[in-house]
Coordinates of C-alpha atoms in Angstrom, one line a residue:
Chain A
M1 CA 0.1 0.2 0.1
L2 CA 2.8 2.4 0.9
I3 CA 4.6 1.5 -2.1
L4 CA 1.6 2.5 -4.1
T5 CA 0.9 5.8 -2.4
E6 CA 4.5 6.4 -3.1
S7 CA 4.5 5.5 -6.8
L8 CA 1.3 7.6 -7.3
T9 CA 2.8 10.8 -5.2
A10 CA 6.0 10.5 -7.8
V11 CA 4.1 10.1 -10.7
G12 CA 1.8 12.9 -9.7
S13 CA 4.8 15.3 -8.9
V14 CA 6.5 14.1 -12.2
I15 CA 3.2 14.9 -13.9
N16 CA 3.1 18.2 -11.7
A17 CA 6.1 19.3 -12.7
Q18 CA 5.7 18.5 -16.6
L19 CA 2.4 20.4 -16.6
S20 CA 3.7 24.0 -14.6
A21 CA 6.7 23.6 -17.2
L22 CA 4.4 23.5 -19.9
G23 CA 2.5 26.2 -18.6
R24 CA 5.6 28.5 -18.5
T25 CA 6.3 27.9 -22.1
V26 CA 3.0 28.5 -23.4
R27 CA 3.2 31.8 -21.4
F28 CA 6.5 32.8 -22.6
G29 CA 5.0 31.9 -26.1
G30 CA 2.3 34.1 -25.7
S31 CA 4.4 37.0 -24.7
A32 CA 6.6 36.5 -27.8
A33 CA 3.5 36.3 -30.2
L34 CA 2.6 39.7 -28.6
Y35 CA 5.7 41.1 -28.9
A36 CA 6.3 39.9 -32.4
A37 CA 3.0 41.7 -33.3
R38 CA 3.3 44.9 -31.3
G39 CA 7.2 45.2 -33.0
V40 CA 5.3 45.8 -36.2
I41 CA 4.3 49.1 -35.1
N42 CA 6.3 49.7 -32.3
R43 CA 10.1 50.2 -33.5
R44 CA 11.4 50.2 -29.9
I45 CA 10.8 46.4 -29.5
Y46 CA 13.3 45.1 -31.5
P47 CA 15.2 46.7 -34.1
R48 CA 14.1 46.3 -37.6
H49 CA 17.8 45.5 -38.6
D50 CA 17.2 42.4 -36.2
L51 CA 14.4 41.0 -38.0
V52 CA 16.3 41.2 -41.2
V53 CA 19.1 39.2 -40.0
Q54 CA 17.0 37.0 -38.5
I55 CA 15.4 36.5 -41.7
D56 CA 18.3 35.8 -43.3
Y57 CA 19.6 33.5 -41.3
T58 CA 16.3 31.3 -40.6
G59 CA 15.3 31.2 -44.2
A60 CA 18.0 32.5 -46.8
R61 CA 20.5 30.3 -45.4
S62 CA 18.5 27.3 -44.8
T63 CA 17.1 27.1 -48.6
P64 CA 19.6 25.1 -49.8
I65 CA 19.6 22.6 -47.8
M66 CA 15.8 22.7 -47.9
I67 CA 16.3 22.3 -51.9
L68 CA 18.6 19.5 -51.7
T69 CA 16.8 17.2 -49.3
G70 CA 13.7 17.6 -50.6
F71 CA 15.2 16.7 -53.9
L72 CA 16.6 14.0 -52.4
V73 CA 13.2 12.9 -50.7
G74 CA 11.5 13.1 -53.5
M75 CA 13.7 10.7 -55.9
T76 CA 14.2 8.0 -53.0
L77 CA 10.5 8.1 -53.1
V78 CA 9.3 7.7 -56.2
A79 CA 12.6 5.1 -56.4
Q80 CA 11.5 3.0 -53.6
T81 CA 7.6 3.2 -54.6
T82 CA 7.6 2.7 -58.2
P83 CA 8.5 -1.0 -58.3
T84 CA 6.0 -2.0 -55.7
L85 CA 3.3 0.1 -57.3
G86 CA 3.9 -1.3 -60.6
R87 CA 3.1 -4.9 -59.5
Y88 CA -0.3 -4.2 -58.7
G89 CA -1.3 -1.6 -61.1
P90 CA -0.1 1.3 -63.4
Q91 CA 3.2 2.8 -62.3
E92 CA 2.3 6.3 -62.8
L93 CA -0.1 6.2 -59.8
V94 CA 3.2 7.2 -57.9
A95 CA 3.3 10.8 -59.2
G96 CA -0.2 10.4 -56.8
V97 CA 1.0 8.9 -54.0
V98 CA 4.4 11.3 -53.7
G99 CA 2.3 13.8 -54.3
V100 CA 0.0 13.3 -51.7
S101 CA 2.5 12.6 -48.9
V102 CA 4.9 15.3 -49.9
L103 CA 2.5 18.0 -49.7
R104 CA 0.4 16.7 -46.7
T105 CA 2.9 15.7 -44.3
L106 CA 6.6 14.6 -45.6
G107 CA 7.1 18.2 -46.5
P108 CA 6.2 20.1 -43.6
V109 CA 7.6 17.6 -41.2
L110 CA 10.9 17.1 -42.6
A111 CA 11.4 20.7 -43.5
A112 CA 10.2 21.3 -39.4
I113 CA 13.0 18.7 -39.0
I114 CA 15.7 20.0 -40.5
F115 CA 14.6 23.6 -39.6
A116 CA 14.7 22.7 -35.8
G117 CA 18.3 21.0 -36.2
R118 CA 19.7 24.2 -37.9
V119 CA 18.1 27.2 -36.8
G120 CA 16.4 25.8 -33.6
A121 CA 19.5 24.2 -32.0
G122 CA 21.3 27.7 -32.6
F123 CA 18.6 29.8 -31.1
T124 CA 18.8 27.8 -27.9
A125 CA 22.6 27.8 -28.0
E126 CA 22.9 31.5 -29.0
L127 CA 20.2 32.5 -26.3
G128 CA 21.5 30.1 -23.5
T129 CA 25.0 31.7 -24.0
M130 CA 23.6 35.1 -23.7
K131 CA 22.0 33.9 -20.6
V132 CA 25.2 32.5 -18.9
G133 CA 27.1 35.6 -19.9
E134 CA 24.4 37.7 -18.2
E135 CA 23.6 39.5 -21.5
V136 CA 19.9 38.6 -20.5
Q137 CA 19.8 40.2 -17.1
A138 CA 21.6 43.1 -18.6
L139 CA 19.4 43.9 -20.7
E140 CA 16.7 43.4 -18.0
T141 CA 18.3 46.2 -15.7
M142 CA 18.4 48.4 -19.0
G143 CA 14.7 48.3 -18.8
I144 CA 14.5 46.1 -22.1
D145 CA 12.2 43.4 -22.1
P146 CA 14.6 40.4 -23.3
I147 CA 11.6 38.7 -24.9
G148 CA 10.8 41.7 -26.8
Y149 CA 14.1 42.1 -27.9
L150 CA 15.5 38.8 -28.7
V151 CA 12.6 36.4 -29.0
A152 CA 10.4 38.4 -30.8
P153 CA 12.3 39.1 -34.0
R154 CA 13.2 35.3 -33.9
F155 CA 9.5 34.3 -33.4
F156 CA 8.5 36.7 -36.7
A157 CA 11.2 35.3 -38.7
A158 CA 10.4 31.6 -37.9
V159 CA 7.1 31.9 -38.6
I160 CA 7.3 33.9 -41.7
M161 CA 10.3 31.7 -42.9
L162 CA 9.2 28.2 -42.2
P163 CA 6.2 27.9 -44.7
C164 CA 8.3 29.7 -47.0
L165 CA 10.9 26.8 -46.8
T166 CA 8.4 24.4 -46.6
I167 CA 7.3 25.4 -50.4
C168 CA 10.8 25.1 -51.3
F169 CA 11.1 21.7 -49.8
D170 CA 7.4 20.1 -51.4
A171 CA 8.6 21.9 -54.8
A172 CA 12.3 20.5 -54.8
A173 CA 10.7 17.1 -53.9
L174 CA 8.0 16.9 -56.4
I175 CA 10.8 17.8 -59.2
G176 CA 13.0 15.4 -58.0
G177 CA 10.3 12.7 -57.9
F178 CA 9.1 14.0 -61.6
I179 CA 12.5 13.3 -62.6
I180 CA 13.3 9.9 -61.3
G181 CA 9.8 8.8 -62.5
V182 CA 10.5 10.2 -65.9
Y183 CA 14.1 9.1 -66.7
N184 CA 14.4 5.9 -64.5
F185 CA 11.0 4.4 -64.8
N186 CA 10.0 5.8 -68.1
I187 CA 6.7 6.9 -66.7
P188 CA 5.4 9.3 -69.8
P189 CA 5.9 13.3 -68.6
E190 CA 2.2 14.1 -69.5
D191 CA 1.0 10.7 -67.4
Y192 CA 3.2 11.7 -64.8
L193 CA 1.6 15.2 -64.5
D194 CA -2.0 14.3 -65.4
V195 CA -2.0 11.9 -62.3
T196 CA -0.4 14.5 -60.1
K197 CA -3.3 16.8 -60.9
Q198 CA -5.9 14.1 -60.2
F199 CA -4.6 13.4 -56.9
V200 CA -3.3 16.5 -55.3
Y201 CA -5.9 19.2 -54.0
I202 CA -4.6 22.4 -53.5
S203 CA -6.2 22.1 -49.8
N204 CA -3.4 19.4 -49.0
F205 CA -0.8 22.0 -50.3
T206 CA -2.4 24.9 -48.2
F207 CA -2.8 22.6 -45.1
G208 CA 1.0 21.7 -45.3
V209 CA 1.9 25.0 -45.5
F210 CA -0.6 25.9 -42.1
K211 CA 1.1 22.9 -40.9
S212 CA 4.5 24.2 -41.0
A213 CA 3.5 27.6 -39.5
V214 CA 2.2 25.7 -36.2
F215 CA 5.8 23.8 -36.2
A216 CA 7.7 27.2 -36.8
V217 CA 6.0 28.2 -33.4
I218 CA 6.7 24.8 -31.4
I219 CA 10.5 25.1 -32.4
T220 CA 10.7 28.9 -31.5
V221 CA 9.1 28.5 -28.3
V222 CA 10.7 25.7 -27.3
C223 CA 14.1 26.1 -28.2
C224 CA 14.2 30.0 -26.9
Y225 CA 12.4 28.7 -23.7
K226 CA 15.3 26.3 -23.3
G227 CA 17.8 29.1 -24.3
F228 CA 16.1 31.6 -21.8
T229 CA 16.2 28.6 -18.8
V230 CA 19.7 27.7 -19.0
Q231 CA 21.6 28.3 -15.5
G232 CA 24.9 27.9 -14.7
S233 CA 27.8 27.3 -16.9
A234 CA 28.2 26.8 -20.5
M235 CA 28.1 23.0 -20.0
E236 CA 24.2 23.3 -19.6
V237 CA 24.0 25.5 -22.9
G238 CA 25.0 22.3 -24.6
R239 CA 22.3 20.4 -22.8
A240 CA 19.5 22.6 -23.1
T241 CA 20.3 22.6 -26.9
M242 CA 20.0 18.9 -26.6
Q243 CA 16.7 18.9 -25.0
A244 CA 15.3 21.4 -27.1
I245 CA 15.7 19.3 -30.2
V246 CA 14.4 16.1 -28.5
V247 CA 11.4 18.5 -27.5
C248 CA 10.6 19.6 -30.6
L249 CA 11.1 16.4 -32.3
V250 CA 8.7 14.5 -30.3
S251 CA 6.4 17.9 -30.8
I252 CA 6.3 18.1 -34.3
I253 CA 5.6 14.1 -34.6
F254 CA 2.8 14.6 -32.2
T255 CA 1.4 17.8 -33.6
D256 CA 1.5 16.4 -37.0
F257 CA -0.4 13.4 -35.9
V258 CA -3.5 16.0 -34.1
L259 CA -3.5 17.7 -37.3
A260 CA -4.0 14.8 -39.5
L261 CA -6.9 13.7 -37.3
F262 CA -8.4 17.3 -37.5
Y263 CA -7.9 17.4 -41.6
N264 CA -9.9 13.9 -41.5
I265 CA -12.6 15.7 -39.8
L266 CA -12.7 18.7 -42.2
A267 CA -12.3 16.3 -45.0
R268 CA -15.6 14.5 -43.3
Y269 CA -17.4 17.8 -43.6
D270 CA -16.0 18.3 -47.3
I271 CA -14.4 21.5 -45.5
V272 CA -10.9 20.0 -47.6
Q273 CA -10.7 17.7 -50.3
Chain B
M1 CA 42.9 58.9 -20.9
A2 CA 40.3 57.3 -18.9
G3 CA 38.3 59.7 -16.6
Q4 CA 40.3 63.0 -18.0
V5 CA 37.3 64.3 -20.0
N6 CA 35.4 66.7 -18.3
I7 CA 32.3 67.4 -20.3
D8 CA 28.5 68.6 -19.1
L9 CA 26.7 65.7 -20.4
P10 CA 23.1 66.4 -22.0
R11 CA 20.6 64.6 -19.7
P12 CA 17.9 62.9 -21.9
R13 CA 14.6 63.7 -20.7
G14 CA 15.6 63.6 -17.2
E15 CA 16.1 60.0 -17.2
G16 CA 18.0 59.0 -14.1
Q17 CA 17.0 62.1 -11.9
L18 CA 16.3 61.2 -8.5
R19 CA 12.9 62.6 -6.8
S20 CA 13.2 62.3 -3.2
E21 CA 16.3 64.3 -1.0
G22 CA 16.4 61.1 1.4
P23 CA 18.8 58.0 1.1
V24 CA 19.1 56.9 -2.3
I25 CA 18.9 53.3 -1.5
K26 CA 17.2 52.1 1.6
V27 CA 17.7 48.3 2.6
E28 CA 15.2 47.2 5.2
H29 CA 15.4 44.0 7.0
L30 CA 16.0 41.9 4.1
T31 CA 16.1 38.1 4.4
K32 CA 16.9 35.6 1.8
R33 CA 17.3 31.9 2.1
Y34 CA 17.9 29.3 -0.6
G35 CA 16.6 25.9 1.1
D36 CA 17.7 25.8 4.7
K37 CA 20.6 28.2 4.1
V38 CA 20.1 31.8 5.3
V39 CA 22.1 33.8 2.9
L40 CA 20.8 37.2 4.2
D41 CA 19.3 37.5 7.6
D42 CA 17.4 40.7 8.7
I43 CA 19.6 43.2 6.7
S44 CA 19.3 47.1 6.9
F45 CA 21.2 50.2 6.0
E46 CA 20.6 53.3 3.8
L47 CA 22.9 54.6 0.9
A48 CA 23.6 58.7 0.5
R49 CA 23.7 60.2 -2.6
G50 CA 27.3 60.9 -4.2
R51 CA 29.2 58.6 -2.1
V52 CA 31.1 55.3 -3.0
Y53 CA 30.1 52.0 -1.2
V54 CA 31.7 48.9 -1.4
I55 CA 30.1 45.9 -0.3
M56 CA 32.6 43.1 0.8
G57 CA 32.8 39.7 2.4
P58 CA 34.0 36.2 1.7
S59 CA 32.7 34.1 -1.2
G60 CA 29.3 33.1 -0.8
C61 CA 28.4 35.4 1.8
G62 CA 25.5 36.9 -0.2
K63 CA 26.8 40.1 -1.7
S64 CA 25.8 39.3 -5.0
T65 CA 22.3 38.2 -3.6
L66 CA 22.1 41.3 -1.9
L67 CA 23.3 43.0 -5.3
R68 CA 20.5 41.4 -7.3
M69 CA 17.6 42.5 -4.8
M70 CA 18.8 46.2 -5.0
I71 CA 18.6 46.1 -9.1
G72 CA 15.1 44.3 -8.1
A73 CA 16.3 41.2 -10.5
E74 CA 15.7 38.8 -7.3
A75 CA 12.7 39.0 -4.5
P76 CA 13.6 38.9 -1.1
D77 CA 11.9 36.5 1.3
A78 CA 11.2 39.2 3.6
G79 CA 11.9 43.3 4.0
R80 CA 12.0 45.4 1.3
V81 CA 14.5 48.0 -0.9
L82 CA 13.7 51.4 -1.6
L83 CA 15.5 53.0 -4.6
D84 CA 14.6 56.7 -4.6
G85 CA 11.6 55.9 -2.4
V86 CA 9.9 53.0 -4.6
D87 CA 10.1 49.8 -3.2
I88 CA 11.6 48.0 -5.8
T89 CA 10.9 44.2 -4.6
T90 CA 7.3 44.8 -4.5
A91 CA 6.5 47.4 -7.8
D92 CA 4.9 46.4 -10.5
K93 CA 6.2 45.9 -14.0
R94 CA 6.1 49.3 -15.1
T95 CA 6.9 51.3 -12.2
R96 CA 10.3 48.8 -11.5
E97 CA 11.1 49.7 -15.2
E98 CA 11.0 53.4 -14.1
A99 CA 13.2 52.9 -11.5
R100 CA 15.7 51.1 -13.4
R101 CA 16.4 53.8 -15.7
K102 CA 17.9 55.5 -12.3
F103 CA 20.7 53.0 -12.0
G104 CA 23.0 51.2 -14.4
V105 CA 24.7 48.1 -13.8
L106 CA 28.7 46.9 -14.5
F107 CA 28.2 42.8 -14.5
Q108 CA 31.2 40.8 -13.4
S109 CA 31.5 39.8 -17.2
S110 CA 30.6 43.2 -18.7
A111 CA 27.5 41.5 -20.3
L112 CA 28.3 43.5 -23.5
L113 CA 25.7 42.1 -26.3
N114 CA 28.3 40.1 -28.5
G115 CA 26.3 40.7 -31.2
L116 CA 26.4 44.8 -31.4
T117 CA 29.5 47.0 -31.5
V118 CA 31.0 49.0 -28.5
A119 CA 29.0 52.2 -29.7
E120 CA 25.8 50.2 -30.5
N121 CA 26.1 48.5 -26.9
V122 CA 26.6 52.1 -25.4
A123 CA 23.4 53.5 -28.0
L124 CA 21.2 50.6 -27.0
P125 CA 19.5 52.2 -23.5
I126 CA 19.6 55.6 -25.2
A127 CA 17.7 54.7 -28.3
Q128 CA 15.6 52.3 -26.5
H129 CA 14.2 54.6 -23.7
T130 CA 14.7 58.6 -25.4
D131 CA 13.1 60.0 -28.4
L132 CA 16.7 61.6 -29.1
L133 CA 18.0 61.8 -32.8
R134 CA 20.5 59.3 -34.1
S135 CA 23.2 62.2 -34.6
T136 CA 22.6 63.2 -31.1
I137 CA 22.6 59.6 -29.6
D138 CA 25.9 59.3 -31.5
L139 CA 27.1 62.2 -30.2
M140 CA 26.3 60.8 -26.6
V141 CA 27.6 57.5 -27.3
R142 CA 31.3 59.3 -27.9
L143 CA 31.2 61.1 -25.2
K144 CA 30.6 58.4 -22.8
L145 CA 33.3 56.2 -24.6
E146 CA 35.6 59.4 -24.4
L147 CA 34.5 59.8 -20.6
V148 CA 36.0 56.0 -20.0
G149 CA 39.1 56.1 -22.7
M150 CA 37.3 54.0 -25.5
G151 CA 36.8 56.9 -27.8
D152 CA 39.4 54.3 -30.5
A153 CA 37.3 51.1 -29.5
A154 CA 33.9 52.5 -30.9
D155 CA 33.6 50.3 -34.0
K156 CA 34.9 47.0 -32.2
F157 CA 33.0 44.2 -31.2
P158 CA 33.4 42.8 -27.7
Y159 CA 35.3 39.8 -28.7
E160 CA 37.8 42.1 -30.3
I161 CA 38.8 43.9 -27.2
S162 CA 40.6 42.8 -23.9
G163 CA 39.1 42.3 -20.4
G164 CA 39.8 45.7 -19.1
M165 CA 38.4 47.1 -22.3
K166 CA 35.0 45.2 -21.9
K167 CA 34.8 46.7 -18.1
R168 CA 35.4 50.3 -19.3
A169 CA 32.8 49.8 -22.3
G170 CA 30.3 48.2 -20.2
L171 CA 31.0 51.3 -17.5
A172 CA 30.2 53.6 -20.3
R173 CA 26.6 51.4 -21.1
A174 CA 26.1 51.9 -17.3
I175 CA 26.6 55.5 -17.3
A176 CA 24.8 56.0 -21.0
L177 CA 21.1 57.4 -19.7
D178 CA 23.1 59.3 -16.6
P179 CA 22.1 57.2 -13.8
A180 CA 21.6 58.3 -10.5
I181 CA 23.3 55.3 -8.9
V182 CA 25.5 52.8 -10.5
F183 CA 26.2 49.3 -9.3
Y184 CA 29.4 47.3 -10.3
D185 CA 29.8 43.7 -9.6
E186 CA 33.3 42.4 -8.8
P187 CA 34.7 45.2 -11.0
S188 CA 38.2 44.3 -10.8
A189 CA 37.5 40.5 -11.3
G190 CA 40.3 39.3 -13.8
L191 CA 42.1 42.3 -14.4
D192 CA 45.7 43.2 -14.1
P193 CA 46.7 45.5 -11.2
V194 CA 47.3 48.7 -13.4
M195 CA 43.8 47.7 -15.2
V196 CA 42.5 47.3 -11.5
G197 CA 43.9 50.9 -11.0
V198 CA 42.2 52.7 -13.8
I199 CA 38.9 50.9 -12.9
D200 CA 39.2 52.2 -9.9
K201 CA 39.7 55.8 -10.9
L202 CA 37.0 55.7 -13.3
I203 CA 34.8 54.7 -10.4
K204 CA 36.1 57.8 -8.4
D205 CA 35.8 60.1 -11.2
L206 CA 32.6 59.4 -11.9
T207 CA 31.5 59.7 -8.6
S208 CA 32.6 63.1 -7.9
K209 CA 32.2 64.6 -11.7
L210 CA 28.5 63.2 -12.5
G211 CA 27.8 63.2 -8.5
I212 CA 26.1 59.6 -8.7
T213 CA 26.0 56.8 -6.0
S214 CA 28.1 54.0 -6.6
V215 CA 27.8 50.5 -5.2
V216 CA 30.6 48.4 -5.5
I217 CA 30.7 44.4 -4.9
T218 CA 34.2 43.4 -4.4
H219 CA 36.8 41.5 -2.3
E220 CA 40.0 43.2 -3.0
M221 CA 41.5 45.1 -0.3
P222 CA 43.9 47.7 -2.2
S223 CA 40.4 48.8 -4.5
I224 CA 38.5 49.2 -1.2
F225 CA 40.9 51.4 0.7
R226 CA 41.3 53.2 -2.6
I227 CA 37.6 54.2 -3.6
A228 CA 35.2 53.4 -0.5
D229 CA 33.7 56.2 1.2
E230 CA 32.0 53.6 3.5
A231 CA 32.5 49.9 3.5
I232 CA 29.9 47.3 4.5
M233 CA 31.1 44.1 5.0
L234 CA 28.8 40.7 5.2
Y235 CA 29.4 37.4 6.7
G236 CA 26.8 34.7 7.4
G237 CA 24.2 36.7 6.5
K238 CA 24.6 39.7 8.7
I239 CA 26.5 42.7 8.4
V240 CA 29.5 42.8 10.6
F241 CA 30.9 45.8 9.9
Q242 CA 29.9 49.4 8.5
G243 CA 32.2 52.4 8.5
S244 CA 34.9 54.3 6.9
P245 CA 38.0 52.9 5.2
G246 CA 40.0 54.0 8.2
A247 CA 37.6 52.6 11.0
L248 CA 37.9 49.2 8.7
R249 CA 41.5 49.1 8.7
N250 CA 41.6 49.8 12.9
S251 CA 38.7 47.4 13.2
S252 CA 39.7 45.1 16.4
S253 CA 36.7 42.8 15.0
P254 CA 38.6 39.2 14.5
L255 CA 36.3 38.7 11.5
V256 CA 37.3 41.9 9.8
R257 CA 41.1 41.5 10.7
Q258 CA 41.1 37.9 9.1
F259 CA 39.5 39.2 6.0
I260 CA 41.8 42.4 5.3
N261 CA 44.8 40.2 6.2
G262 CA 43.6 37.3 4.3
D263 CA 44.3 34.9 7.0
P264 CA 43.5 31.2 6.3
E265 CA 43.2 30.7 10.1
G266 CA 40.4 32.4 12.2
P267 CA 36.6 32.9 12.6
I268 CA 36.0 32.9 8.7
N269 CA 36.0 29.0 7.9
A270 CA 37.8 28.1 4.8
P271 CA 36.9 25.5 2.8
R272 CA 38.0 22.4 5.2
Q273 CA 38.8 20.0 2.2
L274 CA 41.3 22.7 1.0
A275 CA 42.7 23.0 4.3
E276 CA 43.0 19.1 4.8
L277 CA 44.4 19.0 1.4
S278 CA 47.0 21.5 2.2
E279 CA 48.2 19.6 5.5
R280 CA 48.6 16.2 3.4
L281 CA 50.9 18.1 0.7
F282 CA 52.9 19.9 3.2
G283 CA 52.3 19.1 6.7
S284 CA 51.2 21.4 9.3
G285 CA 53.1 25.0 9.0
R286 CA 55.9 24.1 7.2
A287 CA 56.7 25.0 3.6
P288 CA 56.9 22.5 0.5
A289 CA 60.6 21.4 -0.2
G290 CA 61.7 24.1 -2.5
G291 CA 59.1 26.6 -1.7
A292 CA 60.2 30.2 -2.1
S293 CA 58.4 31.3 0.8

């Protein structure tokens, strides 16, 4: 009985701690979103130059890796799916399978994972180092809110740029798939395009882009929060970065599942196709 | 040379001006515990304007905790800190931010933003809290940097300058809004003796020329005797000495004497493991073989 009570207490305290952390993270994200929006009008919250720097860092510099990865993913999908599909029916159907899976799930999720690894990890490490180096506290003592000054431009840039990067990823994957389908499996180009048009709806694309905006919020909030809560030495920065990426990956996949269910509900009521 | 420029600096919108005529800072019955450990135990004192106060004590005695509470970065368990008559420990966010414009802080690590140049670091609080034109801000930044002898390093990034230069740049940023009070967290830490002298002179000059109140957290004895108008020593969560450097030098308190002289033996507990290790390695009271002294 005593063991059961102790176990329940331990589980309860873990759940309590996790929910408290979730609450603090959500509040942090809310502040960041509010500052990002207010910063559009009030130039004092964060300098415009910082926003441009973040857009360059999160977006422009991530574009080549997104295109390359998207291209490879599209080619791999077609290369692995076409022979199997050919055994059961016309292999042109691969165009539809690849189109739908890339636009609805693979594109947004893989782009978000690459973004978390490249940009999110950078956010945690950068802000964590600033926290350890007393830079965050220095901003506070100057009467400057560090969430507004440091997190808001990153938040703004990520929410704008990850959907753009996802579009690049999707496009590269579709082109990659098309090239392998046409040149390796001899699918006529017009057939490949026809099947793509038949299977892929605009809502697949728009919902994928919407998902990527949600992922951008999750990545920025988790990674910046982890950076802001680093305490102690520089070693803790590494630990926080690792934790941020793990939380991001699990959150992205879980959110993707929830949004997939949500999409199915929308499809049931003919809101999407 | 640092501290030799005597310029009547413009004060933006009265930032940093004091309202009340009373003590600049009033600490009342401040208490702080971390778990079972009482770091500050019912501390009270007052600081008058235009003087240099040194808060000293052995490592872990609560100096930095006291500083964090005085700047409103940490809440006490009991007691309050009145900064120009405003209770900074319970003030709402807006009042606290207004109060924060009355003081500047020089952090132990200087805490310059690494992504900004020295000049941009100094300009940051001015740009954030005033409506001055860019050209006026640039002029003010140049004046502040000249004041601390950093005019030539305005366009350098923090990672391109030495530790002493970082401290001076941090000081220029701390006084950017002409605060009434400047807090210094271990300003001499990690500097060579000459640079310590330069920083000490700057603290003295800024206090006398700008009429600010300086609160210096340190345990560097030469610095304390050079700059302090009044010293406050903490030990065991209590104030064990408060008075002039002369009174500090002549104090008969065993705690104060041990701290001033740096004796390993005495009422201040040195870390036991270190003492035991020293005894194991070198024996009691004997110098190591080949040791110079």
